[in-house]
Each structure stands twice: as structure tokens, then as C-alpha cells.
mmCIF file of C-alpha atoms in Angstrom:
data_model
loop_
_atom_site.group_PDB
_atom_site.id
_atom_site.type_symbol
_atom_site.label_atom_id
_atom_site.label_comp_id
_atom_site.label_asym_id
_atom_site.label_seq_id
_atom_site.Cartn_x
_atom_site.Cartn_y
_atom_site.Cartn_z
ATOM 1 C CA UNK A 1 22.754 -172.155 81.101
ATOM 2 C CA UNK A 2 21.010 -174.297 78.149
ATOM 3 C CA UNK A 3 21.648 -174.464 74.912
ATOM 4 C CA UNK A 4 21.441 -170.904 72.341
ATOM 5 C CA UNK A 5 20.141 -173.085 69.029
ATOM 6 C CA UNK A 6 18.994 -171.275 65.657
ATOM 7 C CA UNK A 7 17.828 -173.790 62.525
ATOM 8 C CA UNK A 8 18.409 -171.941 59.249
ATOM 9 C CA UNK A 9 15.836 -174.109 56.596
ATOM 10 C CA UNK A 10 17.983 -173.325 53.034
ATOM 11 C CA UNK A 11 21.621 -173.744 52.373
ATOM 12 C CA UNK A 12 20.958 -170.428 49.539
ATOM 13 C CA UNK A 13 22.837 -166.648 49.734
ATOM 14 C CA UNK A 14 19.920 -165.815 53.061
ATOM 15 C CA UNK A 15 20.513 -168.814 54.422
ATOM 16 C CA UNK A 16 24.463 -169.606 54.382
ATOM 17 C CA UNK A 17 24.506 -165.746 55.559
ATOM 18 C CA UNK A 18 21.691 -165.802 58.501
ATOM 19 C CA UNK A 19 23.799 -169.369 59.420
ATOM 20 C CA UNK A 20 27.458 -167.470 60.238
ATOM 21 C CA UNK A 21 25.203 -164.221 61.732
ATOM 22 C CA UNK A 22 23.906 -166.321 64.086
ATOM 23 C CA UNK A 23 26.868 -167.686 65.137
ATOM 24 C CA UNK A 24 28.582 -164.668 64.992
ATOM 25 C CA UNK A 25 26.360 -164.068 67.849
ATOM 26 C CA UNK A 26 27.205 -166.931 70.189
ATOM 27 C CA UNK A 27 23.962 -169.379 68.305
ATOM 28 C CA UNK A 28 24.976 -172.813 67.626
ATOM 29 C CA UNK A 29 24.043 -173.370 64.511
ATOM 30 C CA UNK A 30 22.295 -176.044 62.225
ATOM 31 C CA UNK A 31 21.646 -175.802 58.132
ATOM 32 C CA UNK A 32 19.369 -177.957 56.078
ATOM 33 C CA UNK A 33 19.789 -178.289 52.232
ATOM 34 C CA UNK A 34 17.840 -180.517 50.193
ATOM 35 C CA UNK A 35 20.285 -180.321 47.969
ATOM 36 C CA UNK A 36 23.553 -182.290 47.512
ATOM 37 C CA UNK A 37 25.674 -179.023 47.926
ATOM 38 C CA UNK A 38 25.094 -175.289 49.200
ATOM 39 C CA UNK A 39 24.566 -172.400 47.213
ATOM 40 C CA UNK A 40 22.853 -174.212 44.001
ATOM 41 C CA UNK A 41 20.710 -171.228 42.590
ATOM 42 C CA UNK A 42 23.911 -168.916 43.717
ATOM 43 C CA UNK A 43 26.286 -171.107 41.596
ATOM 44 C CA UNK A 44 24.431 -170.174 38.269
ATOM 45 C CA UNK A 45 23.635 -166.039 39.150
ATOM 46 C CA UNK A 46 25.269 -163.630 36.609
ATOM 47 C CA UNK A 47 26.272 -166.748 34.190
ATOM 48 C CA UNK A 48 27.997 -168.343 36.732
ATOM 49 C CA UNK A 49 30.311 -165.624 37.643
ATOM 50 C CA UNK A 50 27.821 -164.058 40.720
ATOM 51 C CA UNK A 51 27.098 -160.996 40.593
ATOM 52 C CA UNK A 52 27.921 -160.564 44.487
ATOM 53 C CA UNK A 53 26.230 -156.955 45.498
ATOM 54 C CA UNK A 54 26.431 -153.283 43.805
ATOM 55 C CA UNK A 55 28.385 -150.831 44.459
ATOM 56 C CA UNK A 56 26.301 -148.134 44.842
ATOM 57 C CA UNK A 57 26.337 -145.446 47.545
ATOM 58 C CA UNK A 58 24.935 -147.471 50.002
ATOM 59 C CA UNK A 59 21.668 -145.119 50.471
ATOM 60 C CA UNK A 60 21.175 -145.936 46.642
ATOM 61 C CA UNK A 61 20.193 -149.510 46.927
ATOM 62 C CA UNK A 62 16.539 -148.717 47.773
ATOM 63 C CA UNK A 63 16.184 -146.783 44.925
ATOM 64 C CA UNK A 64 16.175 -150.355 43.303
ATOM 65 C CA UNK A 65 14.182 -152.165 44.691
ATOM 66 C CA UNK A 66 10.703 -152.856 42.895
ATOM 67 C CA UNK A 67 8.938 -153.910 46.252
ATOM 68 C CA UNK A 68 8.401 -152.736 49.166
ATOM 69 C CA UNK A 69 11.697 -150.380 49.218
ATOM 70 C CA UNK A 70 10.887 -149.106 52.765
ATOM 71 C CA UNK A 71 10.605 -152.941 54.373
ATOM 72 C CA UNK A 72 14.630 -152.507 53.388
ATOM 73 C CA UNK A 73 15.305 -150.378 55.227
ATOM 74 C CA UNK A 74 16.813 -151.266 58.494
ATOM 75 C CA UNK A 75 18.090 -154.774 56.825
ATOM 76 C CA UNK A 76 20.232 -152.696 54.547
ATOM 77 C CA UNK A 77 21.076 -150.051 57.512
ATOM 78 C CA UNK A 78 22.603 -152.906 59.447
ATOM 79 C CA UNK A 79 24.928 -154.401 56.704
ATOM 80 C CA UNK A 80 25.068 -152.756 53.248
ATOM 81 C CA UNK A 81 26.795 -153.808 50.515
ATOM 82 C CA UNK A 82 29.727 -151.607 51.112
ATOM 83 C CA UNK A 83 29.971 -154.413 54.287
ATOM 84 C CA UNK A 84 29.389 -157.447 52.114
ATOM 85 C CA UNK A 85 32.044 -156.631 50.099
ATOM 86 C CA UNK A 86 34.243 -156.218 53.076
ATOM 87 C CA UNK A 87 32.861 -158.942 54.633
ATOM 88 C CA UNK A 88 33.930 -161.458 51.412
ATOM 89 C CA UNK A 89 37.017 -159.606 51.645
ATOM 90 C CA UNK A 90 37.520 -160.864 55.185
ATOM 91 C CA UNK A 91 36.777 -164.331 53.328
ATOM 92 C CA UNK A 92 39.872 -164.051 51.285
ATOM 93 C CA UNK A 93 37.375 -163.320 48.457
ATOM 94 C CA UNK A 94 38.831 -160.760 46.231
ATOM 95 C CA UNK A 95 36.258 -158.461 44.287
ATOM 96 C CA UNK A 96 36.274 -156.546 41.497
ATOM 97 C CA UNK A 97 33.486 -154.320 39.775
ATOM 98 C CA UNK A 98 32.450 -153.674 36.739
ATOM 99 C CA UNK A 99 30.110 -151.892 34.292
ATOM 100 C CA UNK A 100 27.112 -150.493 36.483
ATOM 101 C CA UNK A 101 28.634 -150.768 39.598
ATOM 102 C CA UNK A 102 28.067 -154.612 39.672
ATOM 103 C CA UNK A 103 30.315 -156.376 41.909
ATOM 104 C CA UNK A 104 31.970 -159.815 40.879
ATOM 105 C CA UNK A 105 34.443 -162.063 42.553
ATOM 106 C CA UNK A 106 38.217 -160.711 41.140
ATOM 107 C CA UNK A 107 38.009 -165.236 39.591
ATOM 108 C CA UNK A 108 35.018 -164.551 37.785
ATOM 109 C CA UNK A 109 33.585 -167.829 39.315
ATOM 110 C CA UNK A 110 30.390 -168.724 41.496
ATOM 111 C CA UNK A 111 32.274 -171.207 42.908
ATOM 112 C CA UNK A 112 34.652 -169.443 45.094
ATOM 113 C CA UNK A 113 32.117 -167.781 46.480
ATOM 114 C CA UNK A 114 30.389 -170.714 47.577
ATOM 115 C CA UNK A 115 33.568 -171.973 48.717
ATOM 116 C CA UNK A 116 34.241 -169.025 51.102
ATOM 117 C CA UNK A 117 30.846 -168.851 52.466
ATOM 118 C CA UNK A 118 31.677 -172.673 53.097
ATOM 119 C CA UNK A 119 34.723 -172.399 54.666
ATOM 120 C CA UNK A 120 33.478 -170.116 56.427
ATOM 121 C CA UNK A 121 30.019 -171.773 57.924
ATOM 122 C CA UNK A 122 33.051 -174.886 58.902
ATOM 123 C CA UNK A 123 35.419 -172.223 60.969
ATOM 124 C CA UNK A 124 32.401 -171.265 62.687
ATOM 125 C CA UNK A 125 31.364 -174.919 63.968
ATOM 126 C CA UNK A 126 27.557 -174.568 62.143
ATOM 127 C CA UNK A 127 26.713 -178.194 61.390
ATOM 128 C CA UNK A 128 25.256 -178.422 58.387
ATOM 129 C CA UNK A 129 22.902 -181.009 56.704
ATOM 130 C CA UNK A 130 22.513 -181.868 52.974
ATOM 131 C CA UNK A 131 19.751 -183.650 50.915
ATOM 132 C CA UNK A 132 18.125 -182.891 53.935
ATOM 133 C CA UNK A 133 14.477 -182.218 52.619
ATOM 134 C CA UNK A 134 12.465 -179.858 55.511
ATOM 135 C CA UNK A 135 8.745 -181.698 55.535
ATOM 136 C CA UNK A 136 6.672 -180.584 59.008
ATOM 137 C CA UNK A 137 7.686 -177.436 61.375
ATOM 138 C CA UNK A 138 6.437 -178.042 64.333
ATOM 139 C CA UNK A 139 5.954 -175.460 67.607
ATOM 140 C CA UNK A 140 5.540 -175.601 71.014
ATOM 141 C CA UNK A 141 6.068 -173.718 73.989
ATOM 142 C CA UNK A 142 8.394 -171.083 72.405
ATOM 143 C CA UNK A 143 10.351 -174.181 71.397
ATOM 144 C CA UNK A 144 10.771 -175.649 67.339
ATOM 145 C CA UNK A 145 11.444 -178.819 65.638
ATOM 146 C CA UNK A 146 12.064 -179.164 62.786
ATOM 147 C CA UNK A 147 11.043 -183.252 61.170
ATOM 148 C CA UNK A 148 12.681 -183.532 57.417
ATOM 149 C CA UNK A 149 12.118 -186.521 55.594
ATOM 150 C CA UNK A 150 15.043 -188.637 56.335
ATOM 151 C CA UNK A 151 13.198 -189.169 59.969
ATOM 152 C CA UNK A 152 15.358 -186.784 61.825
ATOM 153 C CA UNK A 153 14.006 -184.100 63.571
ATOM 154 C CA UNK A 154 15.998 -180.850 64.828
ATOM 155 C CA UNK A 155 15.192 -179.096 67.634
ATOM 156 C CA UNK A 156 15.459 -175.161 68.534
ATOM 157 C CA UNK A 157 15.137 -172.475 70.455
ATOM 158 C CA UNK A 158 14.367 -169.759 67.387
ATOM 159 C CA UNK A 159 14.085 -171.266 63.805
ATOM 160 C CA UNK A 160 14.874 -168.680 60.430
ATOM 161 C CA UNK A 161 13.108 -169.937 56.769
ATOM 162 C CA UNK A 162 15.428 -169.167 53.623
ATOM 163 C CA UNK A 163 14.352 -171.533 51.698
ATOM 164 C CA UNK A 164 13.905 -169.460 48.909
ATOM 165 C CA UNK A 165 10.924 -168.620 46.034
ATOM 166 C CA UNK A 166 10.008 -170.876 42.770
ATOM 167 C CA UNK A 167 12.338 -169.363 40.041
ATOM 168 C CA UNK A 168 14.662 -172.025 38.774
ATOM 169 C CA UNK A 169 12.883 -174.789 39.793
ATOM 170 C CA UNK A 170 15.705 -177.048 39.005
ATOM 171 C CA UNK A 171 18.360 -176.142 42.583
ATOM 172 C CA UNK A 172 15.228 -176.667 44.554
ATOM 173 C CA UNK A 173 12.909 -174.078 44.474
ATOM 174 C CA UNK A 174 9.887 -175.893 45.343
ATOM 175 C CA UNK A 175 7.862 -173.183 47.270
ATOM 176 C CA UNK A 176 8.426 -175.042 50.094
ATOM 177 C CA UNK A 177 8.460 -172.516 52.735
ATOM 178 C CA UNK A 178 5.397 -170.596 51.868
ATOM 179 C CA UNK A 179 3.917 -173.707 52.156
ATOM 180 C CA UNK A 180 5.943 -173.250 55.975
ATOM 181 C CA UNK A 181 4.576 -169.516 56.064
ATOM 182 C CA UNK A 182 0.612 -169.932 55.380
ATOM 183 C CA UNK A 183 0.949 -173.055 57.603
ATOM 184 C CA UNK A 184 2.236 -171.406 60.499
ATOM 185 C CA UNK A 185 -0.512 -168.220 60.103
ATOM 186 C CA UNK A 186 1.642 -165.411 57.312
ATOM 187 C CA UNK A 187 -0.293 -164.308 54.249
ATOM 188 C CA UNK A 188 0.985 -165.059 51.015
ATOM 189 C CA UNK A 189 1.157 -162.806 48.350
ATOM 190 C CA UNK A 190 1.064 -164.023 45.118
ATOM 191 C CA UNK A 191 3.483 -165.023 42.945
ATOM 192 C CA UNK A 192 4.961 -164.664 39.678
ATOM 193 C CA UNK A 193 8.069 -164.649 37.802
ATOM 194 C CA UNK A 194 10.541 -162.003 38.023
ATOM 195 C CA UNK A 195 13.382 -160.862 35.999
ATOM 196 C CA UNK A 196 12.890 -162.802 33.432
ATOM 197 C CA UNK A 197 13.257 -163.334 29.271
ATOM 198 C CA UNK A 198 10.027 -161.867 27.590
ATOM 199 C CA UNK A 199 8.184 -163.374 24.838
ATOM 200 C CA UNK A 200 6.816 -161.563 21.478
ATOM 201 C CA UNK A 201 4.126 -161.699 18.531
ATOM 202 C CA UNK A 202 6.315 -159.574 15.722
ATOM 203 C CA UNK A 203 8.940 -163.578 13.654
ATOM 204 C CA UNK A 204 11.277 -160.868 12.984
ATOM 205 C CA UNK A 205 13.411 -161.554 15.776
ATOM 206 C CA UNK A 206 14.324 -164.555 14.951
ATOM 207 C CA UNK A 207 16.434 -163.318 12.439
ATOM 208 C CA UNK A 208 19.219 -161.702 14.757
ATOM 209 C CA UNK A 209 18.630 -163.800 17.095
ATOM 210 C CA UNK A 210 21.755 -164.431 19.109
ATOM 211 C CA UNK A 211 22.655 -159.600 18.482
ATOM 212 C CA UNK A 212 23.623 -158.241 21.392
ATOM 213 C CA UNK A 213 22.143 -154.419 21.763
ATOM 214 C CA UNK A 214 24.287 -151.992 23.702
ATOM 215 C CA UNK A 215 23.696 -148.795 24.932
ATOM 216 C CA UNK A 216 20.046 -148.928 23.906
ATOM 217 C CA UNK A 217 17.155 -147.421 25.622
ATOM 218 C CA UNK A 218 13.607 -149.543 26.360
ATOM 219 C CA UNK A 219 10.800 -148.449 27.279
ATOM 220 C CA UNK A 220 7.494 -150.821 28.700
ATOM 221 C CA UNK A 221 3.999 -149.536 27.833
ATOM 222 C CA UNK A 222 0.858 -151.005 29.142
ATOM 223 C CA UNK A 223 -2.305 -150.500 27.803
ATOM 224 C CA UNK A 224 -0.468 -147.650 26.130
ATOM 225 C CA UNK A 225 0.475 -146.044 29.308
ATOM 226 C CA UNK A 226 4.412 -145.480 30.584
ATOM 227 C CA UNK A 227 5.243 -148.280 33.319
ATOM 228 C CA UNK A 228 9.535 -148.649 32.520
ATOM 229 C CA UNK A 229 11.744 -146.860 31.033
ATOM 230 C CA UNK A 230 15.793 -147.359 30.929
ATOM 231 C CA UNK A 231 18.866 -147.094 29.607
ATOM 232 C CA UNK A 232 21.202 -150.655 29.078
ATOM 233 C CA UNK A 233 22.324 -153.519 27.403
ATOM 234 C CA UNK A 234 19.588 -155.866 25.359
ATOM 235 C CA UNK A 235 19.177 -158.999 23.353
ATOM 236 C CA UNK A 236 17.918 -161.065 21.213
ATOM 237 C CA UNK A 237 16.133 -164.686 21.097
ATOM 238 C CA UNK A 238 14.034 -167.171 19.203
ATOM 239 C CA UNK A 239 11.511 -166.583 21.486
ATOM 240 C CA UNK A 240 11.850 -162.396 22.698
ATOM 241 C CA UNK A 241 14.237 -160.484 23.714
ATOM 242 C CA UNK A 242 16.217 -160.820 27.099
ATOM 243 C CA UNK A 243 19.461 -159.515 28.538
ATOM 244 C CA UNK A 244 19.612 -157.068 31.450
ATOM 245 C CA UNK A 245 17.338 -153.765 30.720
ATOM 246 C CA UNK A 246 14.451 -156.606 29.575
ATOM 247 C CA UNK A 247 14.951 -158.381 32.343
ATOM 248 C CA UNK A 248 14.190 -154.868 34.912
ATOM 249 C CA UNK A 249 11.241 -153.627 32.127
ATOM 250 C CA UNK A 250 10.168 -157.668 32.861
ATOM 251 C CA UNK A 251 9.833 -156.407 37.004
ATOM 252 C CA UNK A 252 6.873 -154.161 35.848
ATOM 253 C CA UNK A 253 4.429 -156.694 34.177
ATOM 254 C CA UNK A 254 0.946 -156.791 35.978
ATOM 255 C CA UNK A 255 -0.232 -159.815 37.042
ATOM 256 C CA UNK A 256 -2.548 -160.424 34.443
ATOM 257 C CA UNK A 257 -2.671 -158.507 30.880
ATOM 258 C CA UNK A 258 -4.542 -159.398 27.375
ATOM 259 C CA UNK A 259 -2.536 -159.621 24.244
ATOM 260 C CA UNK A 260 -1.791 -156.609 22.814
ATOM 261 C CA UNK A 261 -1.975 -154.711 24.883
ATOM 262 C CA UNK A 262 1.850 -154.265 26.389
ATOM 263 C CA UNK A 263 4.350 -153.028 23.503
ATOM 264 C CA UNK A 264 8.128 -153.281 24.351
ATOM 265 C CA UNK A 265 9.938 -149.992 22.831
ATOM 266 C CA UNK A 266 13.033 -150.066 21.436
ATOM 267 C CA UNK A 267 15.425 -146.556 20.966
ATOM 268 C CA UNK A 268 19.009 -147.214 18.924
ATOM 269 C CA UNK A 269 19.687 -143.742 19.212
ATOM 270 C CA UNK A 270 18.234 -142.296 22.739
ATOM 271 C CA UNK A 271 21.787 -140.113 22.760
ATOM 272 C CA UNK A 272 19.855 -137.993 19.604
ATOM 273 C CA UNK A 273 17.015 -136.890 19.503
ATOM 274 C CA UNK A 274 15.075 -136.497 15.878
ATOM 275 C CA UNK A 275 16.647 -133.159 15.025
ATOM 276 C CA UNK A 276 20.464 -134.693 15.624
ATOM 277 C CA UNK A 277 19.688 -137.926 13.491
ATOM 278 C CA UNK A 278 18.329 -135.820 10.874
ATOM 279 C CA UNK A 279 21.789 -134.455 10.538
ATOM 280 C CA UNK A 280 23.625 -137.335 10.661
ATOM 281 C CA UNK A 281 22.007 -139.666 8.581
ATOM 282 C CA UNK A 282 22.425 -136.735 6.225
ATOM 283 C CA UNK A 283 25.837 -136.478 6.432
ATOM 284 C CA UNK A 284 26.156 -140.184 5.983
ATOM 285 C CA UNK A 285 24.220 -139.941 3.328
ATOM 286 C CA UNK A 286 26.112 -137.269 1.323
ATOM 287 C CA UNK A 287 29.476 -139.008 2.106
ATOM 288 C CA UNK A 288 27.854 -142.709 0.124
ATOM 289 C CA UNK A 289 25.731 -141.120 -2.940
ATOM 290 C CA UNK A 290 27.021 -143.295 -5.226
ATOM 291 C CA UNK A 291 26.230 -146.849 -3.252
ATOM 292 C CA UNK A 292 23.299 -148.344 -1.427
ATOM 293 C CA UNK A 293 20.835 -147.259 1.146
ATOM 294 C CA UNK A 294 22.190 -150.691 2.976
ATOM 295 C CA UNK A 295 25.640 -149.652 3.402
ATOM 296 C CA UNK A 296 24.655 -145.941 4.950
ATOM 297 C CA UNK A 297 21.927 -147.954 7.407
ATOM 298 C CA UNK A 298 25.507 -150.027 8.491
ATOM 299 C CA UNK A 299 27.501 -147.407 9.896
ATOM 300 C CA UNK A 300 24.590 -146.913 12.167
ATOM 301 C CA UNK A 301 23.668 -150.575 13.686
ATOM 302 C CA UNK A 302 25.235 -154.150 13.875
ATOM 303 C CA UNK A 303 24.967 -155.638 10.153
ATOM 304 C CA UNK A 304 22.422 -158.217 11.200
ATOM 305 C CA UNK A 305 19.832 -156.111 11.464
ATOM 306 C CA UNK A 306 19.769 -153.989 8.701
ATOM 307 C CA UNK A 307 17.912 -155.775 6.354
ATOM 308 C CA UNK A 308 15.785 -156.648 9.947
ATOM 309 C CA UNK A 309 15.297 -152.626 9.934
ATOM 310 C CA UNK A 310 15.061 -151.966 6.174
ATOM 311 C CA UNK A 311 12.044 -153.972 6.103
ATOM 312 C CA UNK A 312 10.367 -152.103 9.425
ATOM 313 C CA UNK A 313 11.158 -149.052 7.522
ATOM 314 C CA UNK A 314 9.209 -150.463 4.203
ATOM 315 C CA UNK A 315 12.655 -149.537 2.345
ATOM 316 C CA UNK A 316 14.502 -151.491 -0.205
ATOM 317 C CA UNK A 317 18.885 -151.429 0.714
ATOM 318 C CA UNK A 318 19.498 -151.579 -2.421
ATOM 319 C CA UNK A 319 17.365 -147.989 -3.837
ATOM 320 C CA UNK A 320 20.497 -145.845 -4.347
ATOM 321 C CA UNK A 321 21.629 -143.182 -1.741
ATOM 322 C CA UNK A 322 21.588 -140.648 -3.971
ATOM 323 C CA UNK A 323 17.708 -141.214 -4.620
ATOM 324 C CA UNK A 324 16.500 -141.359 -1.035
ATOM 325 C CA UNK A 325 13.936 -138.923 -0.244
ATOM 326 C CA UNK A 326 13.390 -136.328 2.850
ATOM 327 C CA UNK A 327 10.977 -137.713 3.894
ATOM 328 C CA UNK A 328 13.253 -141.597 3.575
ATOM 329 C CA UNK A 329 15.263 -140.035 6.057
ATOM 330 C CA UNK A 330 12.430 -139.263 8.271
ATOM 331 C CA UNK A 331 11.217 -142.770 8.337
ATOM 332 C CA UNK A 332 14.351 -144.006 9.822
ATOM 333 C CA UNK A 333 14.821 -141.692 11.848
ATOM 334 C CA UNK A 334 11.678 -142.672 12.998
ATOM 335 C CA UNK A 335 12.132 -145.813 13.620
ATOM 336 C CA UNK A 336 16.376 -145.762 14.695
ATOM 337 C CA UNK A 337 13.841 -144.090 17.900
ATOM 338 C CA UNK A 338 11.155 -146.831 18.407
ATOM 339 C CA UNK A 339 10.647 -150.138 17.015
ATOM 340 C CA UNK A 340 7.936 -151.857 18.738
ATOM 341 C CA UNK A 341 8.091 -155.026 19.943
ATOM 342 C CA UNK A 342 4.187 -157.032 21.556
ATOM 343 C CA UNK A 343 4.940 -158.545 24.333
ATOM 344 C CA UNK A 344 3.004 -162.076 25.041
ATOM 345 C CA UNK A 345 4.200 -163.494 28.199
ATOM 346 C CA UNK A 346 7.377 -164.436 30.161
ATOM 347 C CA UNK A 347 9.600 -167.125 29.089
ATOM 348 C CA UNK A 348 8.283 -168.514 32.473
ATOM 349 C CA UNK A 349 9.634 -169.953 36.051
ATOM 350 C CA UNK A 350 12.191 -171.154 34.738
ATOM 351 C CA UNK A 351 13.999 -168.574 33.137
ATOM 352 C CA UNK A 352 12.356 -165.831 35.734
ATOM 353 C CA UNK A 353 15.728 -165.380 38.170
ATOM 354 C CA UNK A 354 13.556 -164.202 41.307
ATOM 355 C CA UNK A 355 10.300 -164.286 42.826
ATOM 356 C CA UNK A 356 7.394 -161.059 42.581
ATOM 357 C CA UNK A 357 5.939 -162.217 45.824
ATOM 358 C CA UNK A 358 6.025 -163.886 48.505
ATOM 359 C CA UNK A 359 5.298 -163.848 52.457
ATOM 360 C CA UNK A 360 3.747 -160.537 53.628
ATOM 361 C CA UNK A 361 5.789 -158.030 54.389
ATOM 362 C CA UNK A 362 3.391 -157.036 57.046
ATOM 363 C CA UNK A 363 3.644 -160.520 59.326
ATOM 364 C CA UNK A 364 7.895 -159.232 59.632
ATOM 365 C CA UNK A 365 9.242 -157.448 62.244
ATOM 366 C CA UNK A 366 11.100 -155.044 59.474
ATOM 367 C CA UNK A 367 13.769 -154.229 61.855
ATOM 368 C CA UNK A 368 14.428 -157.586 63.281
ATOM 369 C CA UNK A 369 12.876 -160.070 60.136
ATOM 370 C CA UNK A 370 11.304 -161.848 63.099
ATOM 371 C CA UNK A 371 7.314 -162.858 62.489
ATOM 372 C CA UNK A 372 5.169 -161.133 64.383
ATOM 373 C CA UNK A 373 2.575 -164.207 64.334
ATOM 374 C CA UNK A 374 5.333 -166.536 65.161
ATOM 375 C CA UNK A 375 7.765 -165.173 68.089
ATOM 376 C CA UNK A 376 10.933 -167.134 67.163
ATOM 377 C CA UNK A 377 10.516 -167.712 64.049
ATOM 378 C CA UNK A 378 12.398 -165.365 60.971
ATOM 379 C CA UNK A 379 12.412 -165.250 57.195
ATOM 380 C CA UNK A 380 14.876 -163.828 54.666
ATOM 381 C CA UNK A 381 16.200 -164.220 51.593
ATOM 382 C CA UNK A 382 13.225 -164.205 48.301
ATOM 383 C CA UNK A 383 10.943 -165.921 50.322
ATOM 384 C CA UNK A 384 9.828 -162.160 51.652
ATOM 385 C CA UNK A 385 7.690 -159.862 49.273
ATOM 386 C CA UNK A 386 10.984 -158.086 47.903
ATOM 387 C CA UNK A 387 12.269 -157.745 44.065
ATOM 388 C CA UNK A 388 14.990 -155.122 43.546
ATOM 389 C CA UNK A 389 15.752 -154.263 39.406
ATOM 390 C CA UNK A 390 18.907 -156.894 38.069
ATOM 391 C CA UNK A 391 22.411 -155.767 38.914
ATOM 392 C CA UNK A 392 23.601 -157.478 42.053
ATOM 393 C CA UNK A 393 20.262 -156.312 43.979
ATOM 394 C CA UNK A 394 18.275 -159.318 44.739
ATOM 395 C CA UNK A 395 21.712 -160.536 45.770
ATOM 396 C CA UNK A 396 22.542 -157.681 47.960
ATOM 397 C CA UNK A 397 18.817 -158.425 49.679
ATOM 398 C CA UNK A 398 19.748 -162.135 50.949
ATOM 399 C CA UNK A 399 22.556 -160.944 52.539
ATOM 400 C CA UNK A 400 21.373 -158.130 54.613
ATOM 401 C CA UNK A 401 18.288 -159.966 54.685
ATOM 402 C CA UNK A 402 19.878 -162.980 55.743
ATOM 403 C CA UNK A 403 22.565 -161.376 58.183
ATOM 404 C CA UNK A 404 19.566 -158.469 59.947
ATOM 405 C CA UNK A 405 17.427 -162.482 60.627
ATOM 406 C CA UNK A 406 20.326 -164.746 61.686
ATOM 407 C CA UNK A 407 21.841 -161.324 63.983
ATOM 408 C CA UNK A 408 18.000 -161.301 65.725
ATOM 409 C CA UNK A 409 17.649 -164.514 66.481
ATOM 410 C CA UNK A 410 20.759 -165.827 67.864
ATOM 411 C CA UNK A 411 19.851 -162.095 70.567
ATOM 412 C CA UNK A 412 16.414 -163.625 70.612
ATOM 413 C CA UNK A 413 17.727 -167.091 72.597
ATOM 414 C CA UNK A 414 20.888 -165.700 73.753
ATOM 415 C CA UNK A 415 18.625 -163.504 75.636
ATOM 416 C CA UNK A 416 15.857 -166.039 76.581
ATOM 417 C CA UNK A 417 19.087 -168.417 77.971
ATOM 418 C CA UNK A 418 20.237 -165.224 80.239
ATOM 419 C CA UNK A 419 16.772 -164.765 81.194
#
């Protein structure tokens, strides 16, 4: 009986899962990683806490996928978020569920996730080659050879490419996987940064940089047409806005736009309609008749936002509350429900969490993650043209596609051996 070997290029989330799954399915696996350690990007996710997945109902996963959700039907069906949590628990990693159903390691340390995966690789006898960058891929008669920059040549019966996209270049996201895919005859769709902070035109954001707003609604308009709306947490920065709900909004940015075409509207009081808000303002005014307007606004907004807000309203914070008119109350209510920021761009690849675009799903069998063009070649993770909202969904894509690619590759080479 000949060797049943699988090579995986890329030691990130998808690559490590693919190597584990292929090994569990009976294959001898070699994992190639160009960095000095595994999971370098995984270490940074969730601000170093690693938002592993989302604990939503499994049938909700696809609803949070922005690009090509139907392609992931089989991958999610074979290895969903519940199985992911069970898998990590089986590795000895305890998890917890936080706001928004986000799942984190109980320790709050992404390093513990990487350590658990590394242990699993060792226990399965996976050969891990660190500081080895794949330079060239050769295919001959169903066999695969990967040439690396340290003169090694790794031969195998199946090959899985899990090199990630273009985000966080410092972690080794070089775009090599896209190049390999194209050289092997696959289409790679246009790539752009996604889940990325937004740069805005208005200078007042600098006055409130560092301020986090929770439970606000954000709506993104393109040429006055609503293209995104959601509720959650956002952060003001020196360049514009960030935070979970803003990152999710960035997934809907058009590939190209001109100045003034993109507007982000913030609703500071999304649970109140205009009538309810006016009654709330009137109540606050009546309770503080001998005070200044700024004191009233401070009961509804964070202190650092009050002077900026009053400036946007065109109102004097030192104005006596008993002199505030009905029309001025209306202006306050309108601004509490709608503050606009002009989006001029994003913070680019260095701050993007994921890549939008990648290897075309038309060239990949969704039931196996195998190439439709090159039998024995598999793709998984961020390399593929699929992406999702923030909240653990993108890592779930990595776990699910990696698991399916690993199982499928092993099944193929095992079948070849039996034949």
C-alpha cells in the first residue's frame, strides 16, 4: 500500500483545521508555514482574545455571510459552529459566550487557541515546517510537489492551499495563494479590504476620538440609497469611525466611489421614535428649568459628545433651559436620530480584518472544496471569495471549509490507494 499523503500550505485557522481533519481521516500530513510560528493572524483576532465562532443557531450562520453564502451550505452542514465548540472543548479549551453570541476562550487569550491546535497537530503526527515559504507548485499525473524557499520539495497525493487573503500583511498575508490559484488556471476575483475602519471627512470626530457608543443604529447610504443598516457598538477615532457595527458596514462598500457618495448615518437613540424622544427631551427640560441646555443634553449623551452634538445642532450650550423653544427641541431630536458622516475611504489592508474577494467559488466544488479544474487540489479559508459579518462568522468559515477540505483530500487519496 502506497503513502496517503496530503500537503497543506498555510498554518492559519483554516490550514491547521485542514491538517487535523486530514490526519483524523487517515492521511499523513505535512503543514507548511512561512512564519516562525503557527496562527500568527489568529493571535490578533478579537483584539487578542480570539472570537472563535458565534453561538447562534446553526441555520443562522449563512444569514451572516455577505458574499456567496450558498456556497458554504455543505461546509456548514458538515462542520457547524456547535461542532466547532465541541471540537475545541475536546482539545481541552474551555469557551464562553458573550454579548452578540460571540464565543471566546474562557481564558481570554488567543494564544490558548493556538496552543490547543498545535497540540492537536503534534498528537496526530502532522509534520509542521515553519519558516518555509512555498514558492512554486507543480502537478504531474495527480501528484503534487511544493517547492519552498529553503530548497525543500514536498511531494504529496493531494494539496490544500490555505494561505489566507491580503489583510494584516505583517502576519504573512502575501497573496501567494491567489498567485498559485491563477497559475493553476483559476479565476481570482477582485480583492479589497473588508471589516475595516472607515475614514470620514468631518473633522469633529477627532474631538471625540476614543469614545465608544453602545446600542446605536448605523445606516450606510450610497448615492442616497440605503445599502446597510444594523445596531450595535461603534468607536470614534482620529480618522473616522470603527467598532463592530462599523466594520460590518464596511462589507457593503462599493468597489469604487466618489467623494460625497457614501454617507454613514448614526441614530443615537434607536429605540425611541421622534414623538417619544420629544417627550423625553421635554421632561428633561421641565426638570432642569434653571439650568443650561448642556446640562440637559448631558443626561442623554456621554459628556465628551455634548459640545460636539450642540455644535452640530447649532445651539448654545449655555442657553437657559427655560428659553429652549419647541423648534429647538425638534432640532435636538432630529440630531439624536440622525447624525451624518461622509465616508471618504477605509484604513486599508493594514487594518482590515478580512479580504473581500478571492478564488472564484465557480472553480471550487462546494461539497468537497476541491478544484473543478485541478483534481486533488483544495482551497479553504479566507483565500476563497466568501466573507461574513463580524462576530466570529469569518473564523467559522475557516473552521468549516478547512475541515471539509481536509476530510475530502484524505478521502480522495485513501480511495486512490484502495484502487
